[in-house]
mmCIF file of C-alpha atoms and ligand atoms in Angstrom:
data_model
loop_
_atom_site.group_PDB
_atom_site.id
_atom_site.type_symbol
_atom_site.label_atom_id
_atom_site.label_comp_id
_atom_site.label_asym_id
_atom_site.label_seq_id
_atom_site.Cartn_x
_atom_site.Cartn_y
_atom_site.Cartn_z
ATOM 1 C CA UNK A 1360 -15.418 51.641 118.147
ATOM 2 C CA UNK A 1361 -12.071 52.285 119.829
ATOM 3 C CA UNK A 1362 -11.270 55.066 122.328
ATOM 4 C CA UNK A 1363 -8.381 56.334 123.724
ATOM 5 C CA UNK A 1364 -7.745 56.067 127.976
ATOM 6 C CA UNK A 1365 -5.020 58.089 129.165
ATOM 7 C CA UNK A 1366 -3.665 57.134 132.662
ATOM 8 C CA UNK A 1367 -2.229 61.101 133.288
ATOM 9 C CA UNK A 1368 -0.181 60.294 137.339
ATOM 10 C CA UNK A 1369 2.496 61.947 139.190
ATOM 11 C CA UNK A 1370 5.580 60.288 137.260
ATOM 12 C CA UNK A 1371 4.105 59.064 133.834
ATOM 13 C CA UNK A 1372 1.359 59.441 131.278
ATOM 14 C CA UNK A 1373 0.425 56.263 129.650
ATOM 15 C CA UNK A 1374 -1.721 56.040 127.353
ATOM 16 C CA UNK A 1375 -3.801 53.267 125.446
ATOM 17 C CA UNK A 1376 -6.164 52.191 122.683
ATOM 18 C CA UNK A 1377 -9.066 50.098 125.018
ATOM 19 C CA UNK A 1378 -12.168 48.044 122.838
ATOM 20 C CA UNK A 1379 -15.416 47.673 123.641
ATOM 21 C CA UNK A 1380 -14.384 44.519 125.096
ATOM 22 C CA UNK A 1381 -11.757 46.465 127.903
ATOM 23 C CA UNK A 1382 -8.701 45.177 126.000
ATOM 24 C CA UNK A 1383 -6.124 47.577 125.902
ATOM 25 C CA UNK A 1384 -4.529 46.911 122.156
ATOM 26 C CA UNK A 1385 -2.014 49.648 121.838
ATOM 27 C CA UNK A 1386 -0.225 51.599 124.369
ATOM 28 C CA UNK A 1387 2.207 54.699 124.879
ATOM 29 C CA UNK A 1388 3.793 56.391 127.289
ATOM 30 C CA UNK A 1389 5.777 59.305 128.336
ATOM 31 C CA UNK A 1390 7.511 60.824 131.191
ATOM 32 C CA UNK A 1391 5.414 63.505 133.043
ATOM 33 C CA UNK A 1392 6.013 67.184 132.635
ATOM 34 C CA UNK A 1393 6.166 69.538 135.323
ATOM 35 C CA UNK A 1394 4.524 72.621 133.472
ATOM 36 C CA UNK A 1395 1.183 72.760 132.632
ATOM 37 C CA UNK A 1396 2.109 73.998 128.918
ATOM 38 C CA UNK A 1397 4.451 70.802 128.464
ATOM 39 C CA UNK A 1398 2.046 68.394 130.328
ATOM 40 C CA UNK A 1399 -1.014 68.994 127.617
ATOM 41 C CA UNK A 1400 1.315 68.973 125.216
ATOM 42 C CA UNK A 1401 2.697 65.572 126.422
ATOM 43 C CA UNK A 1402 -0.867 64.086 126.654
ATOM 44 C CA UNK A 1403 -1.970 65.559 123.180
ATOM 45 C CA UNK A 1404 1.786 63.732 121.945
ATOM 46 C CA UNK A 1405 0.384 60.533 123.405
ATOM 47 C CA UNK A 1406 -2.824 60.445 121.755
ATOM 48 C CA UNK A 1407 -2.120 61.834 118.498
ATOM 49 C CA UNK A 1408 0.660 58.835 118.070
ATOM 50 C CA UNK A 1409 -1.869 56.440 118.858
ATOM 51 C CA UNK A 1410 -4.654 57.884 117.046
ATOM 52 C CA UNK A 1411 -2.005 57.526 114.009
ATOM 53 C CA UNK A 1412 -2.151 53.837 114.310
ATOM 54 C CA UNK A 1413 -6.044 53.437 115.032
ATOM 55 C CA UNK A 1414 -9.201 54.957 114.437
ATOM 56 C CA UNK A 1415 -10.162 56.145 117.171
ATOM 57 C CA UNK A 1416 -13.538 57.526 118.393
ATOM 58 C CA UNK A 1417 -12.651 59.738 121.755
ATOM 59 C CA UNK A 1418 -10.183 60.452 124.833
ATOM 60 C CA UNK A 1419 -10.379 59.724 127.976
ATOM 61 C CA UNK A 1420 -8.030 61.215 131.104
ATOM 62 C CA UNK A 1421 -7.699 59.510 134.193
ATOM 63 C CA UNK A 1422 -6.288 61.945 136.604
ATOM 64 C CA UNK A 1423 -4.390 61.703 139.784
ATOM 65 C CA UNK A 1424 -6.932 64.420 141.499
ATOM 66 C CA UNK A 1425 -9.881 66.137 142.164
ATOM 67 C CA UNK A 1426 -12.167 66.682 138.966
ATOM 68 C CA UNK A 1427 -15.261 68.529 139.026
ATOM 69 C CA UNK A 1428 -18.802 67.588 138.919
ATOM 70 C CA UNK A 1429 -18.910 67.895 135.134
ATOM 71 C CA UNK A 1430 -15.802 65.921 134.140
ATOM 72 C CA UNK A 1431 -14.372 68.938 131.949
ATOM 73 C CA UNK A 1432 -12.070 71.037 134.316
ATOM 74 C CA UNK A 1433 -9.624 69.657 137.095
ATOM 75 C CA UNK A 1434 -9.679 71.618 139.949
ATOM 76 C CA UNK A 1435 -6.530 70.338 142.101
ATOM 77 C CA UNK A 1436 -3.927 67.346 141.230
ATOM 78 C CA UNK A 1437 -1.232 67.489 143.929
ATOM 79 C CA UNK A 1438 1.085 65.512 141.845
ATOM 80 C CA UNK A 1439 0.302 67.570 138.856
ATOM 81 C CA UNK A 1440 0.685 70.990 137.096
ATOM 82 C CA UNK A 1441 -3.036 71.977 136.917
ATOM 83 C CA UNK A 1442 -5.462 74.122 139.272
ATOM 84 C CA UNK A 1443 -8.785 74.852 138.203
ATOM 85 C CA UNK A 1444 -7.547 73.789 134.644
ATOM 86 C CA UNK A 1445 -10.248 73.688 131.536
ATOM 87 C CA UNK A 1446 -8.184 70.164 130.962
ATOM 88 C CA UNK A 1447 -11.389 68.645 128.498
ATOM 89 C CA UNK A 1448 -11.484 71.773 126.534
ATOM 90 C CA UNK A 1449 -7.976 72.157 125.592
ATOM 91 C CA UNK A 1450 -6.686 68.576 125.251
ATOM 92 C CA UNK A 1451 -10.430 68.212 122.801
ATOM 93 C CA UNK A 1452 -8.562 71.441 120.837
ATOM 94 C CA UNK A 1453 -5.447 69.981 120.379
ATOM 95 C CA UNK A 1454 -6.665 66.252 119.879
ATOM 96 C CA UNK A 1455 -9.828 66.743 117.846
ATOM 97 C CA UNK A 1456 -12.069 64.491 119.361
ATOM 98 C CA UNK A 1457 -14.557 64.547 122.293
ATOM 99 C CA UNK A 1458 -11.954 64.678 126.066
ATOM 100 C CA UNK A 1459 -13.865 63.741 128.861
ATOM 101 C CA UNK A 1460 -12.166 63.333 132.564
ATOM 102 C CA UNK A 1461 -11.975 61.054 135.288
ATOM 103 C CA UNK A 1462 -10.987 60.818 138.861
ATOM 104 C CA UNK A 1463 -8.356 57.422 138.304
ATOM 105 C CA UNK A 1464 -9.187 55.512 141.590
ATOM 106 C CA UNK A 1465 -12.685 55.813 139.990
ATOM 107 C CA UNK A 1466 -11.974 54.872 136.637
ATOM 108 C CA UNK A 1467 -10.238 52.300 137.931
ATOM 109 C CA UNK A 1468 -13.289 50.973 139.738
ATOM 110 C CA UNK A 1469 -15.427 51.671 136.731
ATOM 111 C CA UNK A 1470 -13.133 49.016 134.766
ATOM 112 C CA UNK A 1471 -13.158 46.485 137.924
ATOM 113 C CA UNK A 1472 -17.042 46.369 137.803
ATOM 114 C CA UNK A 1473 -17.489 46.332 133.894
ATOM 115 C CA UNK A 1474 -14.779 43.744 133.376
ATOM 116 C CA UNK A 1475 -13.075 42.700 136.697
ATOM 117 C CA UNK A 1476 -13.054 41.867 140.356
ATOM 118 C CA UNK A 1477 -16.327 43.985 140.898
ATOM 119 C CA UNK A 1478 -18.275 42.676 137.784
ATOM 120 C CA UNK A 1479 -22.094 42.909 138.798
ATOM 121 C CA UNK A 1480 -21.473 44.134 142.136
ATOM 122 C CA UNK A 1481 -24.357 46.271 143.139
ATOM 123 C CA UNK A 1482 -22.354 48.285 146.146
ATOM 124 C CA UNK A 1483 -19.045 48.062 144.912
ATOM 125 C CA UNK A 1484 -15.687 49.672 146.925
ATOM 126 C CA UNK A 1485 -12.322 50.191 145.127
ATOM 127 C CA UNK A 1486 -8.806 50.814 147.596
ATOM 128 C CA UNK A 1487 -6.034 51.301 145.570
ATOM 129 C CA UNK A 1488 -3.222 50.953 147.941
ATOM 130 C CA UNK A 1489 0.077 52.485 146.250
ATOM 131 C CA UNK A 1490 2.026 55.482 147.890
ATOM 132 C CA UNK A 1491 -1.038 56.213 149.558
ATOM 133 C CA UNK A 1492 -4.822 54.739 149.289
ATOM 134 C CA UNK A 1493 -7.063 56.468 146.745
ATOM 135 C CA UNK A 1494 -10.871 55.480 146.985
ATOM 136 C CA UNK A 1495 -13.825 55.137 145.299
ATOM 137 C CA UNK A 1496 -17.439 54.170 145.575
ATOM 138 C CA UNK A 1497 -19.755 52.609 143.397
ATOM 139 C CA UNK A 1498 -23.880 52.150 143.213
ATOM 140 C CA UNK A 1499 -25.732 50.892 140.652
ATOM 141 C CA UNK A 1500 -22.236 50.872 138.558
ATOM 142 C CA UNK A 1501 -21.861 54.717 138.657
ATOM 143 C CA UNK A 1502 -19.499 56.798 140.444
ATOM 144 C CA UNK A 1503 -20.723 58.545 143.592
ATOM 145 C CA UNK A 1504 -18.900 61.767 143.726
ATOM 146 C CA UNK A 1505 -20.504 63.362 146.978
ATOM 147 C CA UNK A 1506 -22.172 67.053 147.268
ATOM 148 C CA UNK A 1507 -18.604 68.480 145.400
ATOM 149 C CA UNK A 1508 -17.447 65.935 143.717
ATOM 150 C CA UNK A 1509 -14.285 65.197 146.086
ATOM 151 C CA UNK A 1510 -15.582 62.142 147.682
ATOM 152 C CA UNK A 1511 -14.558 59.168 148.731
ATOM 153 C CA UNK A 1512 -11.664 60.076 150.434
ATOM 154 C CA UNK A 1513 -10.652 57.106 151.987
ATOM 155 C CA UNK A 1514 -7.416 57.847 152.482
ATOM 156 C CA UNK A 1515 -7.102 60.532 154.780
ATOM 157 C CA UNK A 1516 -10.349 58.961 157.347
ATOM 158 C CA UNK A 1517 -8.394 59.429 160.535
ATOM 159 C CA UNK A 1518 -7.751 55.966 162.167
ATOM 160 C CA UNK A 1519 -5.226 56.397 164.651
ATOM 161 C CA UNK A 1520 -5.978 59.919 166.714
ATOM 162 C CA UNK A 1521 -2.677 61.613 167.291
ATOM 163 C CA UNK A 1522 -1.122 59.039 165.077
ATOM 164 C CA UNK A 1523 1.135 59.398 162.156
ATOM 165 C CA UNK A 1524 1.057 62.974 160.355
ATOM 166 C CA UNK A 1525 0.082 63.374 156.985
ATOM 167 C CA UNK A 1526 0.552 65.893 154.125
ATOM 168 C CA UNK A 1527 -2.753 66.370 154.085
ATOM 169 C CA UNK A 1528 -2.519 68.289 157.237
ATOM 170 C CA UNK A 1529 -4.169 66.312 159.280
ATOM 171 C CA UNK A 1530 -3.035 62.853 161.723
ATOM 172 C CA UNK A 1531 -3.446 58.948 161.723
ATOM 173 C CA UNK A 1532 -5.315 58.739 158.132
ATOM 174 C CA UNK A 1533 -5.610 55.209 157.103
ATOM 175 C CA UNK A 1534 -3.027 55.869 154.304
ATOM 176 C CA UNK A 1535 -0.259 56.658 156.839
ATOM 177 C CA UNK A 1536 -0.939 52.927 158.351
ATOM 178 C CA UNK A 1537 -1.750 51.051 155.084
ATOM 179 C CA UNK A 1538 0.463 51.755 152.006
ATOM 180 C CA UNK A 1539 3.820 51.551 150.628
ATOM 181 C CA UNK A 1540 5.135 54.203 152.403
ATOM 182 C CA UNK A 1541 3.725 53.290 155.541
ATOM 183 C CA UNK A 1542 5.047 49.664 155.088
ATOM 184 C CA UNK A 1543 8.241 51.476 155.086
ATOM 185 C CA UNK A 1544 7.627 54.040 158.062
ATOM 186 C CA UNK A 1545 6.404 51.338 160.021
ATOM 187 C CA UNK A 1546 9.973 49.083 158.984
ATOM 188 C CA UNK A 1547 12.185 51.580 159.933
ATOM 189 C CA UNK A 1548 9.981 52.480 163.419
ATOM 190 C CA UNK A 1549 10.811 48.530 163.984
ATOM 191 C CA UNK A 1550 14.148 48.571 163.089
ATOM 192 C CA UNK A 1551 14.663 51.440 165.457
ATOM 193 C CA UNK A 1552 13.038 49.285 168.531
ATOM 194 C CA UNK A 1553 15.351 46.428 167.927
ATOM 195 C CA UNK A 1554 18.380 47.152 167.153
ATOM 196 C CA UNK A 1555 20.599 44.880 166.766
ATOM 197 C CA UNK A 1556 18.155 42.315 165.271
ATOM 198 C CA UNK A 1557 19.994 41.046 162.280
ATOM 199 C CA UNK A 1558 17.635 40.623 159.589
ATOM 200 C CA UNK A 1559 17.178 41.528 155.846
ATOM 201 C CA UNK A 1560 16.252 45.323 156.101
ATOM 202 C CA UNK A 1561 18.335 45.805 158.729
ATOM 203 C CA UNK A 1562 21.520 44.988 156.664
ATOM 204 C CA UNK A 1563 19.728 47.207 153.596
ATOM 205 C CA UNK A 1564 19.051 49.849 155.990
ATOM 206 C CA UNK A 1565 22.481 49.655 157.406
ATOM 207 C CA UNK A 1566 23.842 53.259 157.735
ATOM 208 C CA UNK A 1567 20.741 54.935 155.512
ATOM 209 C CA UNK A 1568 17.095 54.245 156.750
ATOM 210 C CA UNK A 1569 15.749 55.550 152.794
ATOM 211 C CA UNK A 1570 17.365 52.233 151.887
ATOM 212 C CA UNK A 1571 14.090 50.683 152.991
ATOM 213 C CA UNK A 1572 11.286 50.858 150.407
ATOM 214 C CA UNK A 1573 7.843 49.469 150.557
ATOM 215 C CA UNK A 1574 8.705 46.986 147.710
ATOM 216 C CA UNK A 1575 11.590 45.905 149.741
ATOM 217 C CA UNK A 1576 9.929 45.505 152.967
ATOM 218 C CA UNK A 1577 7.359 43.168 150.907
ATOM 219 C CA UNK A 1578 10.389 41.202 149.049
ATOM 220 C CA UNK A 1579 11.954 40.559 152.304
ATOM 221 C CA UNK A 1580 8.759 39.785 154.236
ATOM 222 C CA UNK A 1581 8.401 37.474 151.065
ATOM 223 C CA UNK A 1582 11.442 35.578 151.767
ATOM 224 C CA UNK A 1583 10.415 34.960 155.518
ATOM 225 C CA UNK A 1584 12.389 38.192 157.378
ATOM 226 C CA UNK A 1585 10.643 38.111 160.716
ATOM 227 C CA UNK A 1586 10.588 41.964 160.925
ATOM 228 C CA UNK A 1587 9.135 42.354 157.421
ATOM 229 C CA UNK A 1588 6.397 40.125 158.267
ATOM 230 C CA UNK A 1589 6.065 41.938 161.454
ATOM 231 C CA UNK A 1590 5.615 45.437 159.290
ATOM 232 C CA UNK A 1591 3.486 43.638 156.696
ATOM 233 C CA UNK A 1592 1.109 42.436 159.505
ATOM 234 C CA UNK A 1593 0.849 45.806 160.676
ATOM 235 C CA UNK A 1594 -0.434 46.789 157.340
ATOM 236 C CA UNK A 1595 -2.908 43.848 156.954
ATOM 237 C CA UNK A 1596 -4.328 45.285 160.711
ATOM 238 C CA UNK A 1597 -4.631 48.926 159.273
ATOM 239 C CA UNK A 1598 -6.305 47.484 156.101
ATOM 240 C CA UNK A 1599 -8.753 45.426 158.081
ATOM 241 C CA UNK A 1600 -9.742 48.541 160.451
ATOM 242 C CA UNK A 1601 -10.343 50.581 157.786
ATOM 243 C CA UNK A 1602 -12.060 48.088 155.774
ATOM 244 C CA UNK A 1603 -14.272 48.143 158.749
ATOM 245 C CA UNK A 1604 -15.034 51.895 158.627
ATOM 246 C CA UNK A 1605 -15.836 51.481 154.505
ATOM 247 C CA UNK A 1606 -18.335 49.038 155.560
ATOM 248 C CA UNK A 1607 -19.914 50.637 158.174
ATOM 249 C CA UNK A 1608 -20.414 53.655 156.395
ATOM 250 C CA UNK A 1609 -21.348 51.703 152.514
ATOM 251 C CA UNK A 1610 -21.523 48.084 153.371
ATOM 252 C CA UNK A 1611 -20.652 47.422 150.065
ATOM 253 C CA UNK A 1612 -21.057 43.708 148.686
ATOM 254 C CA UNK A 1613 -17.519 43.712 147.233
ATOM 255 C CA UNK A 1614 -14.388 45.811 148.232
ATOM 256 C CA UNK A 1615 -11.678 45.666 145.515
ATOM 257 C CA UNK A 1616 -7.873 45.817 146.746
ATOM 258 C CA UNK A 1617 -6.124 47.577 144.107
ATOM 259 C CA UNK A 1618 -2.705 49.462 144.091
ATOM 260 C CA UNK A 1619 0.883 48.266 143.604
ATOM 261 C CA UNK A 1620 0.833 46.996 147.091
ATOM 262 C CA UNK A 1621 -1.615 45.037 146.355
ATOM 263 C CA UNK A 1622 0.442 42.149 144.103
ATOM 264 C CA UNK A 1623 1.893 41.040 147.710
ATOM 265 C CA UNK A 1624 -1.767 40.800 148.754
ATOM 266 C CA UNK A 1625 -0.903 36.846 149.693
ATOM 267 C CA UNK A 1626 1.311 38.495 152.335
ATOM 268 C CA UNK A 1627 -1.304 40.393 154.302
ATOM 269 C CA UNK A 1628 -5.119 39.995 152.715
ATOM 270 C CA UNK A 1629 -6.532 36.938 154.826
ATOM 271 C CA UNK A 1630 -5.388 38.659 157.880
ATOM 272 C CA UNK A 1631 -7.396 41.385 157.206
ATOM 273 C CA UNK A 1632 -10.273 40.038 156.360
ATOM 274 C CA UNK A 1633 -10.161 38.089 159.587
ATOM 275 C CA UNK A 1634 -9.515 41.846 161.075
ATOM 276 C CA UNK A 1635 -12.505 43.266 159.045
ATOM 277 C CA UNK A 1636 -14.773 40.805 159.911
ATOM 278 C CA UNK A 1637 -13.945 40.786 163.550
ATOM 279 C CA UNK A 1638 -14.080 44.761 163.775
ATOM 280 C CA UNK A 1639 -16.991 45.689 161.883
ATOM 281 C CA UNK A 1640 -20.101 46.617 163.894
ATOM 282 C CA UNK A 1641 -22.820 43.594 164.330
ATOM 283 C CA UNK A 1642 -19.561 41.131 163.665
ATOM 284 C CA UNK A 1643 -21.158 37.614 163.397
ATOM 285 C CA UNK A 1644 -24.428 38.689 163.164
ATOM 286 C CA UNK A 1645 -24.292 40.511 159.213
ATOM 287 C CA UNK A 1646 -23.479 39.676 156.158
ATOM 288 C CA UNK A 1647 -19.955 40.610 155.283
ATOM 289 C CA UNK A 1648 -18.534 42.266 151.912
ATOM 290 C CA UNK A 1649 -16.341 40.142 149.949
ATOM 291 C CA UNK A 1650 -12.702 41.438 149.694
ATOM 292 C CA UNK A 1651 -11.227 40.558 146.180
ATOM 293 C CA UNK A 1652 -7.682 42.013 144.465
ATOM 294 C CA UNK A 1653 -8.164 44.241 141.716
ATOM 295 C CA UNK A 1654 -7.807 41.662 138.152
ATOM 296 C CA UNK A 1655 -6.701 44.766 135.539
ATOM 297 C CA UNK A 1656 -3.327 46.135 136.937
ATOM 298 C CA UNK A 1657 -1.703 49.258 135.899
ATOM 299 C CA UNK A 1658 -4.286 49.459 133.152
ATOM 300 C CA UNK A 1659 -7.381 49.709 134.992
ATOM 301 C CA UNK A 1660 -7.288 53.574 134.604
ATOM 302 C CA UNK A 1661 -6.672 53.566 131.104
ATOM 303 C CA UNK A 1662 -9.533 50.775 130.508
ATOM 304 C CA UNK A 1663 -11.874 52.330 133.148
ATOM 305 C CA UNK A 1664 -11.930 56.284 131.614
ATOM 306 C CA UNK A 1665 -11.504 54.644 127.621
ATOM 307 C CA UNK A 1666 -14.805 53.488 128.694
ATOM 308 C CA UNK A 1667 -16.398 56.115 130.002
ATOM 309 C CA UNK A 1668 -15.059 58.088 126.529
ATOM 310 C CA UNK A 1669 -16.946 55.307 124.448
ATOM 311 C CA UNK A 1670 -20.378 56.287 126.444
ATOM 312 C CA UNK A 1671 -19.434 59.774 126.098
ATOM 313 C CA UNK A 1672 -18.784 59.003 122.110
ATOM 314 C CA UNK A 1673 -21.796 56.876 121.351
ATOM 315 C CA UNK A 1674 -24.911 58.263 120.316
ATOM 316 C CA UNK A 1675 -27.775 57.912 122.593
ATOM 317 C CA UNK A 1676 -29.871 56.436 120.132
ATOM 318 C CA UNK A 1677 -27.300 54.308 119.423
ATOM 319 C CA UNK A 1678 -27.100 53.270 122.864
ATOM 320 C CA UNK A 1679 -30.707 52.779 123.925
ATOM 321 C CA UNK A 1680 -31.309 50.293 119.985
ATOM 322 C CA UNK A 1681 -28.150 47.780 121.296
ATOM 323 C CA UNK A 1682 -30.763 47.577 124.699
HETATM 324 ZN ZN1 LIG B 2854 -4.207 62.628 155.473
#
């Protein structure tokens, strides 16, 4: 049986046809919308041009926000056009076929531990470190969601009091010390302290500080620019505190390091594991999570909720005779 995943973020929707096997065979993808009108009819575009090509089964939508308990209604997507929005319901009317929904850091973890970093992990952590961190927790292979569905928010635990402000409201969350945007923040705070200091970003940043970009920082820390590496070990320090916190609070046996900052994890991700493991409580004396990079990409999303639309498709007679 095939399904369909839809990856629905901020700037795109992608979407795929994923196997039982997590291969993604067929893929699509779209610019975002900014209404909600044009955004279901962007997703229902998606899937109807791949449904054209396949048979396909059911949909699944990873979403860049908070979904409630019952994976039919999205309740807030900052990045996105809909507030307590029947999304399941109306995308299944336009489609079809069966729409279930998905927080995407935890479909993305979902698709880690059936076919990736996490695979058999029994406590199993996902931080997907992009623009900021999204989180998400996994025991026994299913998604802990919290009381109301909004946890783990990783993300916005507060590391640094009276540190950085975020849009969140609050100060010092992990994300504003560990992410693209703080690899940049933290660039430009260095730049500012040494003026002078010819390197790499400096020249970029010449004149125009939003010249400096998280991918840049990493390029240039990449080609040996001392105040890159400086910025990049700032992040692996942030990323090992934190990591610290995660385990205190879920001592998970893995912790998967997902995100688009996480393809320069050779830059920073033994420095903080030597962080972690020097910061958590009982260091030296307790067993330590392992901390692996995430092994599906930019499709984890799409694999991870195309998944969860083949449980939601299959029969559970069906399900229990393949036992
Ligand atoms: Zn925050």
């Amino acid at each position: 049986m095939l399904t369909v995943g839809v990856d629905v973020g901020g700037t795109s929707v992608r979407a795929g046809v994923v196997n039982a096997d997590g291969a993604v065979l067929d893929t699509s993808r779209a610019a975002t919308p900014s209404g909600e009108e044009a955004l279901e009819e962007a997703v229902g575009a998606a899937v109807a041009e791949l449904a054209a090509r396949h048979r396909v089964a059911a949909v699944g939508l990873a979403v860049a926000g908070f979904v409630a308990q019952d994976r039919r209604t999205v309740l807030f997507a900052p990045h996105l056009a809909w507030r307590r929005a029947p999304v399941a319901d109306r995308i299944s009317q336009r489609v079809g076929m069966p729409v279930v929904l998905e927080h995407d850091a935890n479909a993305a973890a979902l698709a880690e531990h059936r076919f990736g970093a996490a695979r058999g992990a029994r406590i199993a952590a996902l931080v997907a470190i992009g623009t900021g961190i999204g989180g998400a927790l996994l025991i026994d292979g299913k998604v802990f969601r919290g009381a109301h569905g909004v946890a783990p928010e990783l993300g916005h635990l507060r590391l640094v009091p009276e540190g950085r402000s975020c849009p969140c409201g609050k100060n010092g969350c992990w994300e504003r010390y560990c992410s693209g945007t703080a690899l940049t923040t933290t660039a430009v705070e260095l730049l500012a302290r040494h003026p002078g200091v010819s390197t790499v970003l400096a020249r970029e940043a010449l004149g125009d500080s939003r010249a400096v970009t998280g991918r840049r920082v990493a390029g240039a820390a990449r080609d040996g620019d001392p105040l890159a590496k400086q910025a990049m070990s700032d992040l692996a320090r942030w990323l090992g505190e934190g990591l610290a916190l995660v385990a205190d609070v879920y001592d998970p046996e893995v912790v998967v390091i997902g995100g688009g900052v996480s393809e320069s994890a050779p830059l920073f991700l033994d420095e903080a594991r030597e962080r972690y493991a020097a910061v958590v409580t009982g260091a030296g004396h307790r067993p330590l999570a392992r901390i692996r990079t995430a092994q599906l990409g930019d499709d984890a999303g799409i694999v991870g909720v195309a998944t969860v639309a083949r449980e939601l498709a299959t029969p559970r007679t069906a399900r229990n005779g393949r036992r």
